Tab-separated table of C-alpha atoms in Angstrom:
chain	number	residue	atom	x	y	z
A	178	MET	CA	11.751	-8.982	-16.603
A	179	LEU	CA	13.006	-5.561	-17.644
A	180	LEU	CA	13.010	-2.631	-15.226
A	181	ALA	CA	12.993	0.662	-17.113
A	182	ALA	CA	13.587	4.033	-15.449
A	183	ASP	CA	12.502	7.197	-17.258
A	184	VAL	CA	14.084	10.089	-15.345
A	185	GLY	CA	12.482	13.429	-16.164
A	186	ASN	CA	13.010	16.842	-14.626
A	187	THR	CA	9.836	16.505	-12.530
A	188	ASN	CA	9.265	12.768	-12.011
A	189	VAL	CA	11.021	9.422	-12.308
A	190	VAL	CA	8.816	6.667	-13.749
A	191	PHE	CA	9.842	3.049	-13.173
A	192	ALA	CA	8.117	0.457	-15.368
A	193	LEU	CA	8.328	-3.309	-15.216
A	194	PHE	CA	8.128	-5.080	-18.584
A	195	ALA	CA	7.492	-8.774	-19.142
A	196	LEU	CA	10.025	-10.166	-21.587
A	197	GLY	CA	8.361	-12.773	-23.768
A	198	GLU	CA	9.799	-14.594	-26.745
A	199	GLY	CA	11.132	-12.148	-29.318
A	200	GLY	CA	11.189	-9.375	-26.729
A	201	GLY	CA	7.710	-8.118	-25.951
A	202	ARG	CA	6.783	-4.823	-24.350
A	203	GLU	CA	3.927	-5.566	-21.969
A	204	ILE	CA	4.035	-3.294	-18.926
A	205	LYS	CA	3.207	-5.251	-15.771
A	206	ALA	CA	3.570	-2.416	-13.264
A	207	ARG	CA	4.687	1.188	-13.059
A	208	TRP	CA	5.561	3.563	-10.250
A	209	ARG	CA	6.256	7.290	-10.094
A	210	ILE	CA	8.377	9.299	-7.690
A	211	ALA	CA	9.382	12.972	-7.665
A	212	THR	CA	12.779	13.621	-9.214
A	213	ASP	CA	15.411	14.573	-6.661
A	214	PRO	CA	19.036	14.415	-7.846
A	215	ARG	CA	20.111	14.008	-4.199
A	216	ARG	CA	18.069	10.829	-3.707
A	217	THR	CA	20.558	8.015	-3.121
A	218	GLY	CA	20.525	4.479	-4.465
A	219	ASP	CA	19.652	3.242	-0.979
A	220	GLU	CA	16.640	5.570	-0.812
A	221	TYR	CA	15.426	4.389	-4.206
A	222	ALA	CA	15.796	0.791	-3.012
A	223	VAL	CA	13.723	1.246	0.153
A	224	TRP	CA	10.873	2.655	-1.949
A	225	LEU	CA	11.157	0.414	-5.015
A	226	LEU	CA	11.682	-2.955	-3.308
A	227	GLN	CA	8.572	-2.446	-1.201
A	228	LEU	CA	6.511	-1.650	-4.292
A	229	LEU	CA	7.848	-4.716	-6.105
A	230	ALA	CA	6.819	-6.869	-3.148
A	231	ILE	CA	3.347	-5.304	-2.990
A	232	GLU	CA	2.842	-6.182	-6.669
A	233	GLY	CA	4.053	-9.751	-6.058
A	234	PHE	CA	7.459	-9.494	-7.772
A	235	LYS	CA	10.900	-10.428	-6.461
A	236	ARG	CA	14.109	-8.598	-7.153
A	237	GLU	CA	15.428	-11.822	-8.717
A	238	ASP	CA	12.733	-11.461	-11.405
A	239	ILE	CA	14.609	-8.446	-12.819
A	240	LYS	CA	17.045	-9.590	-15.522
A	241	GLN	CA	17.869	-6.228	-17.121
A	242	ILE	CA	17.695	-2.564	-16.114
A	243	ILE	CA	17.722	0.388	-18.498
A	244	VAL	CA	17.839	4.074	-17.601
A	245	GLY	CA	16.916	7.046	-19.754
A	246	SER	CA	17.620	10.329	-18.000
A	247	VAL	CA	17.647	14.067	-18.616
A	248	VAL	CA	19.082	14.553	-15.094
A	249	PRO	CA	22.749	13.451	-15.266
A	250	ARG	CA	23.257	13.130	-11.504
A	251	ALA	CA	20.342	10.712	-11.196
A	252	ILE	CA	22.083	8.216	-13.491
A	253	HIS	CA	24.773	7.584	-10.866
A	254	ASN	CA	22.237	7.022	-8.089
A	255	ILE	CA	20.123	4.594	-10.130
A	256	THR	CA	23.311	2.795	-11.196
A	257	VAL	CA	24.072	2.292	-7.493
A	258	LEU	CA	20.523	0.973	-7.030
A	259	ALA	CA	20.964	-1.501	-9.906
A	260	GLU	CA	24.397	-2.773	-8.936
A	261	LYS	CA	23.920	-2.943	-5.172
A	262	PHE	CA	20.392	-4.312	-4.931
A	263	PHE	CA	19.832	-6.142	-8.234
A	264	LYS	CA	23.438	-7.179	-9.029
A	265	LEU	CA	23.004	-5.785	-12.550
A	266	THR	CA	24.927	-3.216	-14.550
A	267	PRO	CA	22.275	-0.918	-15.996
A	268	VAL	CA	22.039	-0.066	-19.680
A	269	ILE	CA	22.228	3.705	-20.134
A	270	ALA	CA	20.099	4.980	-23.001
A	271	GLY	CA	22.252	6.618	-25.652
A	272	GLU	CA	25.491	4.915	-24.597
A	273	GLY	CA	27.364	1.804	-25.738
A	274	ALA	CA	25.111	-1.002	-26.943
A	275	ALA	CA	22.148	1.320	-26.365
A	276	GLU	CA	23.380	4.066	-28.704
A	277	TRP	CA	20.581	5.874	-30.546
A	278	PRO	CA	19.694	3.805	-33.642
A	279	PHE	CA	18.535	6.723	-35.790
A	280	ARG	CA	20.087	9.543	-37.787
A	281	ALA	CA	19.783	13.015	-36.245
A	282	ASP	CA	19.791	15.708	-38.927
A	283	VAL	CA	20.437	18.585	-36.516
A	284	ASP	CA	23.343	20.871	-35.639
A	285	GLN	CA	24.159	19.242	-32.277
A	286	PRO	CA	22.961	15.614	-32.241
A	287	ARG	CA	24.496	14.888	-28.819
A	288	SER	CA	22.404	17.636	-27.207
A	289	LEU	CA	19.149	15.792	-27.926
A	290	GLY	CA	17.502	14.862	-24.618
A	291	ALA	CA	17.098	11.177	-23.792
A	292	ASP	CA	13.325	11.482	-23.461
A	293	ARG	CA	12.994	12.987	-26.928
A	294	ALA	CA	15.339	10.405	-28.468
A	295	LEU	CA	13.327	7.595	-26.880
A	296	ASN	CA	10.133	9.085	-28.294
A	297	VAL	CA	11.744	9.092	-31.752
A	298	ILE	CA	12.587	5.380	-31.466
A	299	ALA	CA	9.148	4.327	-30.224
A	300	ALA	CA	7.142	6.577	-32.545
A	301	HIS	CA	8.897	5.310	-35.680
A	302	ALA	CA	8.443	1.702	-34.525
A	303	LYS	CA	4.723	2.141	-33.831
A	304	TYR	CA	3.507	4.583	-36.490
A	305	GLN	CA	4.102	4.972	-40.220
A	306	GLY	CA	5.202	7.914	-42.350
A	307	ASP	CA	6.263	11.366	-41.201
A	308	LEU	CA	5.556	12.040	-37.546
A	309	ILE	CA	5.276	14.909	-35.084
A	310	VAL	CA	5.583	13.960	-31.401
A	311	VAL	CA	4.324	16.398	-28.774
A	312	ASP	CA	5.537	15.562	-25.257
A	313	PHE	CA	3.908	17.355	-22.321
A	314	GLY	CA	6.572	17.402	-19.617
A	315	THR	CA	8.281	20.085	-17.564
A	316	ALA	CA	8.843	21.608	-20.991
A	317	THR	CA	6.564	20.861	-23.924
A	318	THR	CA	8.571	19.548	-26.856
A	319	PHE	CA	7.616	19.097	-30.498
A	320	ASP	CA	9.744	16.680	-32.544
A	321	ALA	CA	9.712	15.986	-36.286
A	322	ILE	CA	10.585	12.474	-37.485
A	323	ASP	CA	10.640	11.650	-41.173
A	324	PHE	CA	9.345	8.456	-42.821
A	325	SER	CA	12.800	6.823	-42.560
A	326	GLY	CA	12.972	7.336	-38.780
A	327	ALA	CA	15.470	10.220	-38.936
A	328	TYR	CA	15.130	12.993	-36.378
A	329	LYS	CA	14.741	16.302	-38.213
A	330	GLY	CA	14.533	18.780	-35.336
A	331	GLY	CA	11.823	20.334	-33.224
A	332	ILE	CA	10.671	22.944	-30.754
A	333	ILE	CA	11.064	23.454	-26.993
A	334	ALA	CA	8.346	25.511	-25.283
A	335	PRO	CA	7.704	26.203	-21.583
A	336	GLY	CA	5.478	23.564	-20.028
A	337	ILE	CA	2.041	24.721	-18.968
A	338	ASN	CA	2.883	24.399	-15.272
A	339	LEU	CA	6.018	26.502	-15.772
A	340	SER	CA	3.896	29.130	-17.513
A	341	LEU	CA	1.391	29.126	-14.657
A	342	ASP	CA	4.151	29.279	-12.028
A	343	ALA	CA	5.650	32.310	-13.770
A	344	LEU	CA	2.265	34.031	-13.922
A	345	VAL	CA	1.450	33.442	-10.260
A	346	GLY	CA	4.988	33.957	-8.976
A	347	ASN	CA	5.437	37.329	-10.618
A	348	THR	CA	2.106	38.905	-9.737
A	349	ALA	CA	0.983	40.090	-6.308
A	350	LYS	CA	-2.730	39.284	-6.361
A	351	LEU	CA	-3.315	36.417	-8.789
A	352	PRO	CA	-4.241	33.156	-7.030
A	353	ARG	CA	-2.843	29.723	-7.783
A	354	ILE	CA	-5.295	27.683	-9.850
A	355	ALA	CA	-5.431	24.046	-10.934
A	356	ILE	CA	-4.789	23.147	-14.553
A	357	GLU	CA	-8.036	21.717	-15.883
A	358	ALA	CA	-10.245	21.916	-18.945
A	359	PRO	CA	-12.507	24.997	-18.891
A	360	ARG	CA	-16.186	24.412	-18.151
A	361	ASN	CA	-17.191	25.788	-21.563
A	362	ASP	CA	-15.698	27.135	-24.783
A	363	SER	CA	-16.022	30.807	-23.873
A	364	VAL	CA	-12.812	32.825	-24.000
A	365	ILE	CA	-14.264	35.814	-22.130
A	366	GLY	CA	-14.011	35.175	-18.397
A	367	THR	CA	-16.129	36.935	-15.800
A	368	ASN	CA	-13.899	36.367	-12.756
A	369	THR	CA	-10.175	36.276	-12.078
A	370	GLU	CA	-9.838	32.483	-11.843
A	371	ASP	CA	-11.752	31.872	-15.084
A	372	GLN	CA	-9.740	34.525	-16.890
A	373	MET	CA	-6.486	32.918	-15.746
A	374	LEU	CA	-7.640	29.444	-16.790
A	375	ILE	CA	-8.750	30.745	-20.198
A	376	GLY	CA	-5.412	32.458	-20.714
A	377	VAL	CA	-3.381	29.417	-19.714
A	378	TYR	CA	-5.519	26.646	-21.253
A	379	TRP	CA	-6.867	28.201	-24.453
A	380	GLY	CA	-3.624	30.088	-24.945
A	381	TYR	CA	-1.799	26.757	-24.829
A	382	VAL	CA	-4.262	25.155	-27.253
A	383	ALA	CA	-3.697	28.054	-29.657
A	384	MET	CA	0.073	27.566	-29.377
A	385	LEU	CA	-0.250	23.818	-30.014
A	386	GLU	CA	-2.491	24.260	-33.032
A	387	GLY	CA	-0.402	27.091	-34.471
A	388	LEU	CA	2.979	25.392	-34.101
A	389	ILE	CA	1.766	22.038	-35.415
A	390	ALA	CA	0.176	23.735	-38.425
A	391	ARG	CA	3.492	25.469	-39.159
A	392	MET	CA	5.439	22.221	-38.736
A	393	ARG	CA	3.097	20.359	-41.077
A	394	GLU	CA	3.446	23.099	-43.675
A	395	GLU	CA	7.239	22.990	-43.427
A	396	ILE	CA	7.372	19.170	-43.611
A	397	GLY	CA	5.303	19.364	-46.806
A	398	ARG	CA	3.892	15.834	-46.496
A	399	PRO	CA	1.084	14.334	-44.387
A	400	ALA	CA	2.323	13.907	-40.823
A	401	THR	CA	0.774	11.917	-37.990
A	402	VAL	CA	0.715	13.809	-34.681
A	403	ILE	CA	1.274	11.768	-31.514
A	404	ALA	CA	0.830	13.282	-28.054
A	405	THR	CA	2.436	11.869	-24.928
A	406	GLY	CA	3.065	13.012	-21.371
A	407	GLY	CA	0.796	13.552	-18.407
A	408	LEU	CA	-1.276	16.445	-19.773
A	409	ALA	CA	-1.832	15.057	-23.263
A	410	ILE	CA	-5.300	13.696	-22.432
A	411	LEU	CA	-6.330	17.038	-20.907
A	412	PHE	CA	-5.649	18.922	-24.136
A	413	ASP	CA	-6.984	16.163	-26.367
A	414	GLN	CA	-10.444	16.993	-24.968
A	415	HIS	CA	-10.575	20.345	-26.749
A	416	THR	CA	-8.523	20.022	-29.917
A	417	THR	CA	-8.499	17.728	-32.924
A	418	ILE	CA	-4.803	18.113	-33.776
A	419	PHE	CA	-3.685	14.816	-32.210
A	420	ASP	CA	-4.025	11.656	-34.267
A	421	ALA	CA	-3.033	9.498	-31.292
A	422	VAL	CA	-2.426	9.894	-27.560
A	423	ASP	CA	0.245	7.426	-26.428
A	424	ALA	CA	0.993	7.653	-22.721
A	425	ASP	CA	3.722	4.985	-22.801
A	426	LEU	CA	5.730	6.262	-25.756
A	427	THR	CA	8.919	7.062	-23.814
A	428	LEU	CA	8.775	3.819	-21.840
A	429	ASP	CA	8.264	1.850	-25.059
A	430	GLY	CA	11.376	3.556	-26.421
A	431	LEU	CA	13.314	2.300	-23.416
A	432	ALA	CA	12.039	-1.250	-23.952
A	433	LEU	CA	13.029	-1.152	-27.632
A	434	LEU	CA	16.480	0.146	-26.768
A	435	ALA	CA	16.877	-2.595	-24.155
A	436	GLU	CA	16.086	-5.165	-26.855
A	437	GLN	CA	18.793	-3.594	-29.023
A	438	ALA	CA	21.298	-3.840	-26.168
A	439	ARG	CA	20.453	-7.523	-25.606
A	440	ALA	CA	20.925	-8.417	-29.270
């Protein structure tokens, strides 16, 4: 089995893939833990080995480990986890046999985050033609991929939770609210909480629709829009801009890159 670790700025997602003939990318289990660069390999092991046992898996079932990370310090700690507790040297996404298999037509290709690169790999493998991938993470990213699989560039915008934190943290009387879909389509709120939710939610929808429309115009060809990340489903309720919502896009990119490294 393949153990894939997607290390984001907010959470680390571990996914266990069954490796059938010719590869295969069936996720058998997944677990999420808050990202903490100080968390040691031993601490990861205490948590992860218990979860493996609960799901009925043994550490000996793991034959390969791959890590994709936007938090450099976490790579060392997960490497310790892999080597000490699984007796495996992890594959690091973007390095060695797991180098990115696509052309990046941007000014600084090496600055592309691992999560975005993994989305490029998986999106091109799963969907045809020109693509736009919107990833709802700590930041919301928009990435353009052409029909050949080349990365053409994109956009980085503050994530909706960052926007809300800034609003609440820099005002004296505004309360903290939960991010959720508004009860109706009205954009004129009659109380403070509704007005905040309208500003955050519908303001974000307007940004999504506006930026994607501009990207499509600049691409100049039909482009399929794929949304991924935890909040993708929330926004899909009130906009028609997404052609697909693919929660496992980044993890699928890790599995594909692991297949490349095994070849």
